[in-house]
Coordinates of C-alpha atoms in Angstrom, one line a residue:
Chain A
M309 CA 96.5 70.6 110.1
N310 CA 98.6 71.6 113.0
R311 CA 98.2 73.3 116.4
R312 CA 98.7 76.6 115.1
T313 CA 96.0 76.2 112.5
F314 CA 93.5 74.9 115.1
L315 CA 94.3 77.8 117.4
L316 CA 93.9 80.2 114.6
G317 CA 90.2 79.5 114.8
G318 CA 89.7 80.7 118.3
T319 CA 91.8 84.0 117.8
S320 CA 89.8 84.8 114.8
A321 CA 86.7 84.5 116.7
L322 CA 88.1 86.8 119.4
A323 CA 89.1 89.2 116.4
A324 CA 85.7 89.0 114.8
L325 CA 84.1 90.1 118.1
S326 CA 86.8 92.8 118.7
L327 CA 86.1 94.4 115.4
G328 CA 82.1 94.5 116.2
V329 CA 80.9 92.2 113.5
S330 CA 77.6 93.2 112.6
G331 CA 74.3 90.9 111.9
T332 CA 72.2 93.2 109.8
T333 CA 70.3 91.7 106.8
A334 CA 71.6 93.4 103.5
Q335 CA 69.0 94.8 101.3
T336 CA 69.6 95.0 97.5
S337 CA 69.2 97.4 95.0
D338 CA 68.4 97.4 91.2
A339 CA 69.4 100.9 90.5
P340 CA 71.5 100.9 87.2
V341 CA 73.9 103.7 88.7
N342 CA 77.5 104.4 87.5
I343 CA 79.6 104.3 90.5
V344 CA 83.3 105.3 90.5
I345 CA 85.4 104.3 93.6
A346 CA 88.8 106.3 93.7
G347 CA 91.3 104.0 95.5
A348 CA 91.7 100.3 96.0
G349 CA 92.8 100.5 99.7
A350 CA 91.0 98.8 102.5
A351 CA 87.8 101.2 102.2
G352 CA 87.8 101.0 98.6
L353 CA 88.2 97.2 98.2
S354 CA 85.5 96.5 101.1
L355 CA 83.0 99.1 99.5
A356 CA 83.4 97.6 96.0
S357 CA 82.7 94.1 97.3
R358 CA 79.6 95.1 99.5
L359 CA 78.1 97.2 96.6
R360 CA 78.9 94.5 93.9
R361 CA 76.8 92.0 95.9
R362 CA 74.0 94.3 96.6
M363 CA 73.6 96.2 93.5
S364 CA 73.6 93.9 90.7
K365 CA 72.8 96.4 87.9
A366 CA 75.2 99.1 88.9
R367 CA 78.2 99.8 87.0
I368 CA 81.2 99.8 89.5
T369 CA 84.7 100.9 88.5
I370 CA 87.6 101.2 90.8
V371 CA 90.7 103.2 90.0
D372 CA 94.2 102.6 91.5
A373 CA 97.5 102.0 90.1
K374 CA 98.6 100.1 93.1
R375 CA 98.9 96.2 92.6
E376 CA 100.1 95.4 96.0
H377 CA 98.0 95.7 99.1
Y378 CA 99.4 96.0 102.5
F379 CA 98.1 94.8 105.7
Q380 CA 99.4 97.9 107.5
P381 CA 98.5 97.0 111.0
G382 CA 101.3 94.6 110.7
F383 CA 103.9 97.0 110.1
T384 CA 104.6 97.6 113.8
L385 CA 105.2 93.7 114.2
I386 CA 107.6 93.8 111.5
M387 CA 109.6 96.4 113.3
A388 CA 109.3 94.4 116.4
G389 CA 111.0 91.8 114.6
L390 CA 108.2 89.1 114.7
W391 CA 106.8 89.5 111.2
Q392 CA 108.4 89.5 107.8
P393 CA 107.3 91.8 104.9
D394 CA 105.7 88.7 103.0
D395 CA 103.4 88.4 106.0
V396 CA 101.8 91.8 105.2
T397 CA 101.8 91.8 101.4
E398 CA 98.8 90.9 99.5
S399 CA 97.7 91.2 95.8
N400 CA 95.0 93.8 95.1
A401 CA 93.8 91.4 92.2
D402 CA 93.1 88.7 94.8
F403 CA 90.5 91.0 96.5
M404 CA 89.0 92.7 93.4
P405 CA 85.4 91.7 93.3
R406 CA 84.2 90.2 90.0
D407 CA 82.4 92.1 87.6
V408 CA 84.1 95.4 88.7
D409 CA 86.1 97.4 86.3
W410 CA 89.6 97.9 87.6
V411 CA 91.4 100.9 85.9
E412 CA 95.0 100.3 86.8
E413 CA 95.9 104.0 86.9
A414 CA 96.0 106.7 89.5
V415 CA 93.6 109.4 89.9
A416 CA 95.2 112.5 88.6
E417 CA 92.2 115.1 89.1
F418 CA 88.8 115.2 90.4
D419 CA 86.1 117.4 89.0
P420 CA 82.9 117.2 91.0
E421 CA 81.4 119.8 89.0
S422 CA 81.2 117.6 85.9
N423 CA 80.9 114.6 87.8
S424 CA 84.1 113.2 86.5
I425 CA 87.6 112.4 87.4
T426 CA 90.7 112.1 85.1
T427 CA 93.4 109.4 85.7
S428 CA 97.0 109.7 85.2
G429 CA 96.9 108.0 81.7
G430 CA 94.5 110.8 80.6
Q431 CA 91.2 108.8 80.9
R432 CA 88.2 110.7 81.9
L433 CA 85.7 108.8 83.7
G434 CA 82.2 110.1 84.5
Y435 CA 80.0 109.0 87.3
D436 CA 76.7 109.2 89.0
Y437 CA 78.4 108.7 92.5
L438 CA 81.9 108.9 93.5
F439 CA 83.3 107.2 96.5
V440 CA 86.7 108.7 97.5
T441 CA 89.1 106.2 99.1
T442 CA 92.6 107.3 98.1
G443 CA 94.1 107.0 101.4
L444 CA 96.8 109.6 102.3
N445 CA 100.1 110.8 101.5
L446 CA 103.2 110.3 103.8
D447 CA 105.0 113.9 103.6
Y448 CA 108.4 112.9 104.5
A449 CA 109.6 115.7 102.4
A450 CA 108.1 118.1 104.9
I451 CA 110.6 117.1 107.5
E452 CA 113.9 118.9 106.2
G453 CA 116.7 116.5 105.5
M454 CA 114.5 113.5 105.6
E455 CA 113.8 110.9 102.8
T456 CA 112.5 107.5 102.9
S457 CA 116.0 106.1 101.4
L458 CA 117.3 106.8 104.7
I459 CA 115.2 104.7 106.6
G460 CA 117.4 101.9 108.2
Q461 CA 120.4 104.1 107.9
E462 CA 122.1 106.5 110.2
G463 CA 119.9 105.3 113.1
I464 CA 116.7 106.4 111.3
A465 CA 113.7 104.3 111.5
S466 CA 110.0 104.6 110.2
V467 CA 107.4 102.0 110.5
Y468 CA 105.0 103.9 108.2
A469 CA 106.8 103.9 104.8
G470 CA 106.0 100.2 103.9
P471 CA 107.0 96.6 104.8
E472 CA 110.5 96.9 103.7
A473 CA 111.0 100.1 105.6
A474 CA 109.6 98.7 108.7
A475 CA 112.1 95.6 108.4
A476 CA 114.9 98.1 108.0
S477 CA 113.7 100.0 110.9
S478 CA 113.8 96.8 113.0
R479 CA 117.5 96.3 111.9
A480 CA 118.4 99.9 112.8
M481 CA 116.6 99.3 116.2
D482 CA 118.7 96.3 116.9
R483 CA 121.9 98.1 116.1
F484 CA 120.8 100.9 118.5
L485 CA 120.1 98.8 121.2
E486 CA 123.5 96.9 120.7
A487 CA 125.5 100.4 120.7
G488 CA 123.5 102.1 123.2
G489 CA 122.7 106.0 123.3
T490 CA 119.5 107.9 122.8
G491 CA 116.6 107.1 121.1
L492 CA 114.0 109.6 120.0
F493 CA 110.2 109.0 119.2
G494 CA 107.4 111.3 118.4
R495 CA 104.8 112.0 116.1
P496 CA 103.7 115.2 113.9
A497 CA 101.2 117.5 114.3
T498 CA 98.9 116.5 111.6
E499 CA 96.2 113.9 111.6
I500 CA 98.1 110.6 111.4
K501 CA 96.9 107.0 110.6
C502 CA 97.0 104.6 113.6
A503 CA 97.8 107.2 116.1
G504 CA 99.0 104.6 118.4
A505 CA 101.8 103.3 116.3
P506 CA 104.4 106.0 117.4
L507 CA 103.7 105.0 121.2
K508 CA 103.8 101.1 120.2
M509 CA 107.0 101.7 118.8
T510 CA 108.4 103.4 121.9
F511 CA 107.0 100.5 124.0
I512 CA 108.5 97.9 121.9
T513 CA 112.0 99.4 121.9
E514 CA 112.0 99.9 125.6
D515 CA 110.9 96.3 126.1
R516 CA 113.3 94.9 123.7
A517 CA 116.2 96.7 125.4
R518 CA 115.0 95.5 128.7
R519 CA 114.7 91.9 127.5
Q520 CA 118.2 92.1 126.1
G521 CA 119.5 93.4 129.3
R522 CA 120.7 96.6 127.7
R523 CA 117.9 99.1 129.1
E524 CA 120.7 100.8 131.2
N525 CA 122.4 101.7 128.0
V526 CA 119.8 103.4 126.2
E527 CA 117.8 106.7 127.1
L528 CA 114.4 106.6 125.5
V529 CA 112.5 110.2 124.8
Y530 CA 109.2 110.7 123.5
N531 CA 108.5 114.1 122.0
A532 CA 104.8 114.7 121.9
H533 CA 103.6 117.2 119.4
N534 CA 101.2 119.0 122.0
D535 CA 100.3 118.7 125.6
T536 CA 99.3 115.1 125.3
V537 CA 100.8 111.7 124.0
F538 CA 97.3 110.5 123.1
A539 CA 94.1 112.4 122.3
I540 CA 91.8 110.4 124.6
P541 CA 92.5 111.5 128.3
P542 CA 92.4 108.2 130.1
V543 CA 94.6 106.6 127.5
N544 CA 96.8 109.5 127.7
D545 CA 97.2 109.2 131.4
K546 CA 97.7 105.5 131.4
V547 CA 100.4 105.7 128.6
E548 CA 102.2 108.5 130.5
T549 CA 102.1 106.6 133.7
L550 CA 103.6 103.5 131.8
F551 CA 106.3 105.7 130.4
A552 CA 107.2 107.1 133.7
E553 CA 107.3 103.6 135.2
R554 CA 109.6 102.5 132.3
G555 CA 111.9 105.4 132.5
V556 CA 110.8 106.8 129.0
K557 CA 111.0 110.9 129.3
V558 CA 108.3 112.7 127.5
N559 CA 108.8 116.2 126.2
H560 CA 105.5 118.0 125.3
G561 CA 104.9 120.5 122.4
H562 CA 107.9 119.3 120.3
V563 CA 107.2 118.8 116.4
L564 CA 110.0 117.5 114.2
K565 CA 111.1 119.9 111.8
A566 CA 114.4 118.9 110.4
L567 CA 116.9 116.1 110.5
E568 CA 120.8 116.0 110.1
P569 CA 121.4 112.5 109.5
G570 CA 125.4 113.0 109.3
S571 CA 125.5 114.5 112.7
R572 CA 122.5 112.6 114.0
Q573 CA 120.6 115.7 115.2
A574 CA 116.9 116.3 115.1
V575 CA 115.5 119.7 115.1
Y576 CA 112.2 120.3 116.8
E577 CA 109.8 123.1 116.9
T578 CA 108.6 124.0 120.3
A579 CA 106.6 127.0 121.8
D580 CA 110.1 128.6 122.9
G581 CA 111.6 128.1 119.4
E582 CA 113.7 125.6 117.8
V583 CA 115.3 122.8 120.1
T584 CA 118.2 120.6 118.7
M585 CA 118.5 117.2 120.1
D586 CA 121.3 114.6 119.5
Y587 CA 120.0 111.0 118.7
D588 CA 121.4 107.7 118.2
F589 CA 118.0 106.3 116.9
I590 CA 115.0 108.2 115.8
H591 CA 111.7 106.8 115.0
V592 CA 110.3 109.2 112.4
V593 CA 106.6 109.7 111.8
P594 CA 105.9 111.9 108.8
P595 CA 103.3 114.6 108.5
M596 CA 100.2 113.1 106.7
R597 CA 98.0 114.9 104.3
A598 CA 95.5 114.2 101.6
P599 CA 96.9 113.1 98.2
D600 CA 97.6 116.0 95.8
P601 CA 94.9 115.3 93.4
V602 CA 92.3 115.6 96.3
R603 CA 94.0 118.6 97.7
N604 CA 94.0 120.4 94.3
S605 CA 90.3 119.7 93.9
P606 CA 87.2 121.5 95.5
L607 CA 86.5 118.5 97.7
P608 CA 88.6 119.4 100.9
W609 CA 87.3 121.2 103.8
Q610 CA 87.5 125.0 103.1
E611 CA 88.0 126.1 106.5
G612 CA 88.4 124.5 110.0
P613 CA 91.0 122.2 111.5
L614 CA 90.7 119.7 108.6
A615 CA 91.2 122.2 105.9
A616 CA 95.1 122.7 106.0
D617 CA 96.0 119.2 105.0
G618 CA 93.3 118.9 102.2
W619 CA 91.0 116.2 104.0
I620 CA 87.7 115.7 102.1
E621 CA 84.8 117.5 103.6
A622 CA 82.4 115.0 104.9
E623 CA 79.5 114.8 107.3
R624 CA 80.9 112.9 110.1
E625 CA 77.9 110.5 110.5
T626 CA 77.1 109.7 107.0
L627 CA 80.6 110.4 105.1
R628 CA 78.6 112.3 102.5
H629 CA 80.0 115.6 101.1
P630 CA 77.9 118.4 102.0
R631 CA 78.6 120.4 98.9
Y632 CA 78.6 117.4 96.5
P633 CA 76.0 115.1 97.6
N634 CA 76.9 112.3 95.2
V635 CA 80.3 112.2 96.7
F636 CA 81.4 110.3 99.7
A637 CA 84.8 110.0 101.5
L638 CA 85.9 106.8 103.5
G639 CA 88.9 105.7 105.1
D640 CA 92.2 107.9 105.8
V641 CA 91.2 110.6 103.4
A642 CA 87.8 111.4 105.0
G643 CA 87.6 114.7 106.8
V644 CA 86.1 113.4 110.0
P645 CA 87.9 113.5 113.5
R646 CA 89.8 110.3 114.3
G647 CA 89.0 107.4 112.0
K648 CA 92.2 106.6 110.2
T649 CA 92.6 102.9 111.1
A650 CA 91.4 99.7 109.4
A651 CA 89.0 99.4 112.3
S652 CA 87.3 102.7 111.3
V653 CA 87.0 101.4 107.8
K654 CA 85.3 98.2 109.0
W655 CA 82.5 100.5 110.5
Q656 CA 82.4 103.1 107.9
V657 CA 81.9 101.0 104.8
P658 CA 78.7 99.3 106.1
V659 CA 77.2 102.5 107.1
V660 CA 77.9 104.1 103.8
A661 CA 76.9 100.9 101.7
D662 CA 73.6 100.7 103.8
N663 CA 72.8 104.2 103.3
F664 CA 73.5 104.3 99.5
V665 CA 71.6 101.1 99.1
A666 CA 68.5 102.6 100.8
E667 CA 69.0 105.7 98.9
T668 CA 68.9 104.1 95.4
R669 CA 65.8 102.0 96.6
G670 CA 64.1 105.2 97.5
E671 CA 64.3 104.8 101.2
E672 CA 65.5 107.1 104.0
P673 CA 69.1 106.3 104.7
V674 CA 69.3 105.8 108.4
A675 CA 72.6 104.3 109.4
A676 CA 75.1 106.4 111.3
Y677 CA 78.8 106.1 111.8
N678 CA 79.7 107.0 115.4
G679 CA 83.4 107.4 114.8
Y680 CA 84.3 104.1 116.1
T681 CA 88.2 103.3 115.9
S682 CA 90.4 100.8 117.6
C683 CA 93.9 100.5 118.5
P684 CA 95.4 97.4 120.2
M685 CA 98.3 99.4 122.0
V686 CA 101.2 97.1 122.3
T687 CA 102.7 97.9 125.4
A688 CA 105.4 95.1 125.6
Y689 CA 106.1 91.9 123.8
G690 CA 103.1 89.9 124.7
T691 CA 100.7 92.6 126.2
A692 CA 98.7 95.1 124.9
M693 CA 95.6 97.3 125.6
L694 CA 92.7 96.9 123.4
I695 CA 91.6 100.6 123.2
E696 CA 88.3 101.3 121.4
F697 CA 86.7 104.7 121.1
D698 CA 84.2 107.0 119.3
Y699 CA 84.1 110.7 118.1
E700 CA 83.3 111.7 121.7
G701 CA 86.4 110.0 123.0
N702 CA 84.1 107.5 124.8
L703 CA 86.0 104.3 125.5
I704 CA 84.1 101.3 124.0
Q705 CA 84.4 97.7 125.2
S706 CA 83.7 95.2 122.5
F707 CA 84.4 92.5 125.1
P708 CA 83.1 93.3 128.5
F709 CA 85.7 91.2 130.1
I710 CA 88.7 93.0 128.7
E711 CA 89.4 96.2 130.4
P712 CA 90.6 98.8 127.8
L713 CA 93.4 100.1 129.9
E714 CA 94.7 97.2 131.3
E715 CA 97.7 95.4 129.6
R716 CA 96.5 92.0 128.7
W717 CA 97.9 89.1 126.8
V718 CA 94.5 88.4 125.1
S719 CA 94.6 91.9 123.6
W720 CA 98.2 91.0 122.2
L721 CA 96.7 87.8 120.9
I722 CA 94.2 89.7 119.2
E723 CA 96.7 92.0 117.4
E724 CA 99.3 89.3 116.8
K725 CA 97.1 86.5 115.6
G726 CA 93.4 87.5 115.0
L727 CA 93.3 91.1 113.1
K728 CA 94.8 89.8 109.9
G729 CA 92.1 87.3 109.0
A730 CA 89.5 89.9 109.9
Y731 CA 91.0 92.4 107.8
L732 CA 91.1 90.2 104.9
A733 CA 87.4 89.2 105.3
M734 CA 86.6 92.9 105.5
L735 CA 88.3 93.5 102.2
R736 CA 85.8 91.0 100.8
G737 CA 83.1 92.9 102.3
R738 CA 82.3 90.0 104.6
A739 CA 83.3 91.3 107.8
Chain B
M276 CA 79.1 91.1 121.0
S277 CA 75.3 91.4 120.5
E278 CA 76.0 92.0 116.9
F279 CA 78.0 88.9 116.2
D280 CA 77.4 87.5 113.0
P281 CA 78.0 83.6 112.2
L282 CA 78.5 84.5 108.6
S283 CA 81.1 87.0 109.2
L284 CA 83.0 84.8 111.6
F285 CA 82.9 82.0 109.0
A286 CA 84.5 84.5 106.5
I287 CA 87.1 85.5 109.0
L288 CA 88.0 82.0 109.9
Y289 CA 88.2 81.3 106.2
E290 CA 90.7 84.0 105.6
S291 CA 92.7 83.1 108.9
F292 CA 93.1 79.5 107.8
G293 CA 93.8 80.2 104.2
V294 CA 94.4 76.9 102.2
W295 CA 94.2 75.0 105.5
F296 CA 90.3 75.9 105.9
W297 CA 88.7 73.0 104.0
P298 CA 91.3 70.5 105.2
A299 CA 90.7 71.6 108.6
V300 CA 86.9 71.2 108.3
I301 CA 87.3 67.8 106.6
L302 CA 89.5 66.6 109.3
A303 CA 87.2 68.0 112.1
C304 CA 84.2 66.2 110.4
L305 CA 86.1 62.9 109.9
L306 CA 87.0 62.9 113.6
L307 CA 83.2 63.7 114.6
V308 CA 82.1 60.8 112.3
S309 CA 84.6 58.5 113.8
I310 CA 83.6 59.3 117.3
I311 CA 80.0 58.7 116.5
A312 CA 81.1 55.3 114.8
S313 CA 83.1 54.5 117.8
V314 CA 80.1 55.0 120.1
V315 CA 77.9 52.9 118.0
L316 CA 80.5 50.1 118.0
I317 CA 81.0 50.2 121.6
R318 CA 77.2 49.8 122.2
R319 CA 76.8 47.1 119.7
K320 CA 79.6 45.1 121.4
D321 CA 77.9 46.0 124.8
L322 CA 81.2 47.3 126.2
A323 CA 81.5 49.8 129.0
F324 CA 82.2 53.5 128.1
G325 CA 84.3 54.0 131.1
R326 CA 87.7 53.1 130.1
P327 CA 87.7 55.0 126.5
V328 CA 86.1 58.3 128.3
L329 CA 88.6 58.3 131.1
I330 CA 91.5 57.7 128.8
A331 CA 90.3 60.3 126.5
L332 CA 89.7 62.8 129.5
A333 CA 93.1 62.2 130.7
V334 CA 94.9 62.6 127.3
G335 CA 92.7 65.7 126.5
A336 CA 93.5 67.3 130.0
T337 CA 97.1 66.8 129.5
T338 CA 97.1 68.0 125.9
T339 CA 95.1 71.1 127.0
F340 CA 97.5 71.8 130.1
I341 CA 100.6 71.5 127.7
A342 CA 99.0 73.6 125.2
T343 CA 97.8 76.2 127.5
L344 CA 101.6 76.6 128.6
L345 CA 102.8 76.9 125.1
A346 CA 100.0 79.3 124.0
P347 CA 101.9 82.4 124.9
A348 CA 104.9 81.2 122.9
W349 CA 102.7 80.7 119.8
T350 CA 102.1 84.3 120.0
H351 CA 106.0 85.3 120.5
A352 CA 105.2 86.0 124.2
D353 CA 106.5 84.3 127.3
L354 CA 104.5 82.7 130.0
G355 CA 104.5 85.6 132.2
A356 CA 102.4 87.4 129.6
L357 CA 99.4 85.5 131.2
G358 CA 99.1 88.1 133.9
S359 CA 95.3 88.0 134.7
I360 CA 92.5 85.5 134.9
V361 CA 91.1 86.6 131.7
D362 CA 94.5 85.9 129.9
V363 CA 94.4 82.5 131.4
V364 CA 91.0 81.8 130.5
A365 CA 91.8 82.9 126.9
A366 CA 94.9 80.5 126.7
V367 CA 92.8 77.5 128.2
A368 CA 90.1 78.3 125.7
L369 CA 92.6 78.1 122.8
A370 CA 94.4 75.0 124.3
L371 CA 90.8 73.3 124.5
V372 CA 91.0 73.1 120.6
P373 CA 94.0 70.7 120.6
G374 CA 92.8 69.2 123.7
A375 CA 89.5 68.3 122.4
A376 CA 91.1 66.8 119.2
A377 CA 93.6 64.6 121.1
A378 CA 90.8 63.4 123.6
A379 CA 88.8 62.5 120.5
L380 CA 91.6 60.6 119.0
A381 CA 92.2 58.9 122.3
F382 CA 88.8 57.9 122.5
L383 CA 88.7 56.6 119.2
L384 CA 92.0 54.4 119.4
V385 CA 90.8 53.0 123.0
A386 CA 87.4 52.2 121.4
V387 CA 89.0 50.5 118.2
I388 CA 91.3 48.7 120.3
S389 CA 88.8 47.5 123.0
T390 CA 86.1 46.3 120.4
G391 CA 89.1 44.5 118.5
R392 CA 90.2 42.7 121.5
R393 CA 86.5 41.6 122.3
R394 CA 86.2 40.2 118.9
L395 CA 89.4 38.1 119.4

């Protein structure tokens, strides 16, 4: 045992508190229901673990072809050059609960009218209850000229595409800082997971340039998709202030439409028409949408702001589908405001599990999800702002002594050392 | 914080420590047992607690101080990242872990050496 191991304990305690570990006594249910969980991501695994422990007679099937499981909050730290891809790569098999059937195929079709799904291998699985936890689709193809094979080349970075892409992005950032020039950042107009990540990458690039003594050689521009850089007003004000102090130029109302990697030009849609900008480095955040099998099913919102990208219609406090009451949506694919972070999953899963167990016991489900989400907003190497908020945009403080809008090492400590242990415990339904 | 659950914290610690969890628990228990045994030994030999306690405090404080300075580096940050009292308190709180371990070891060693000398 070494000092690092000792210190991990204290950090993990902080992480546990930051995720708002709940202390409810779990009820059990003997209902012999047939449950299908579509997706073995954070929400799917966590839910499967919780339901398995609390519903001994239920048949639980989880459907997902993915074998690797990524600790996605670590991707930004890979691009920052601090972590390696191995640090965020786990095996789904290690977190699959016992006595859960794992169908290692993708979901190809949802048919809620007949209470069944069809897998990519042609299996048709019926269910009494369906929990959709498929995650989302990174739609790089929606940006003309962009493809994931370009990440790490021609000055193109993108932290979202996976651990290897994040590592390639880190190398691209280093080359950019060495050569100098213009770096472009931004985000798409769609809902995205971890909306703080595009801002984090801007801060990290700026701080790295400063630490290398090359800040004067680079111009950094953040192209916001609308008139703010972050949806929560006080956070937006703080980030814009920090950007101004650090010489990061902000353009509002710019949505990346196309890339021309050869000539290193990016085309943005703006209210005044298309604008072409030269770049030496660009961090691309793709539009994000529900996966095609979800979008092609009757499950998505039929109207409203969440309809266009196929997010599943769900009551925001219970995550239950209003038209198909035996269907629930959790995690990134859920059509609720905000809520596309691991911290959201941490709060969504216990609510859904508690309500479901109560319902199968013949009791009234009373748990409610308040939209909690969290973003340790890295503002430099060694500092972050621990930002937590709910559906209404109210800032929440898990720790009364950590001001959410102040740059703190303790918040960085939680991000860098504490969250992974909490995340893995969450996958096992233990946190 | 009011909803803090020790069982969840245990799970998080378990995942954070990985394969080092049980060795760490065993080592901590051994240290605790050794301290208790040392106290019993000192009492039986009718020796004063002053010297081992003072040395343990000195070693513990020194280790805590050094570990506090190193805490930011452990997180890939520099000392300047400790920009507020909350950061310093957090760093000290973390540093207290190796500090306490070092203090316990020092107490143990001094107690063993002292009681051995008395026997001679």
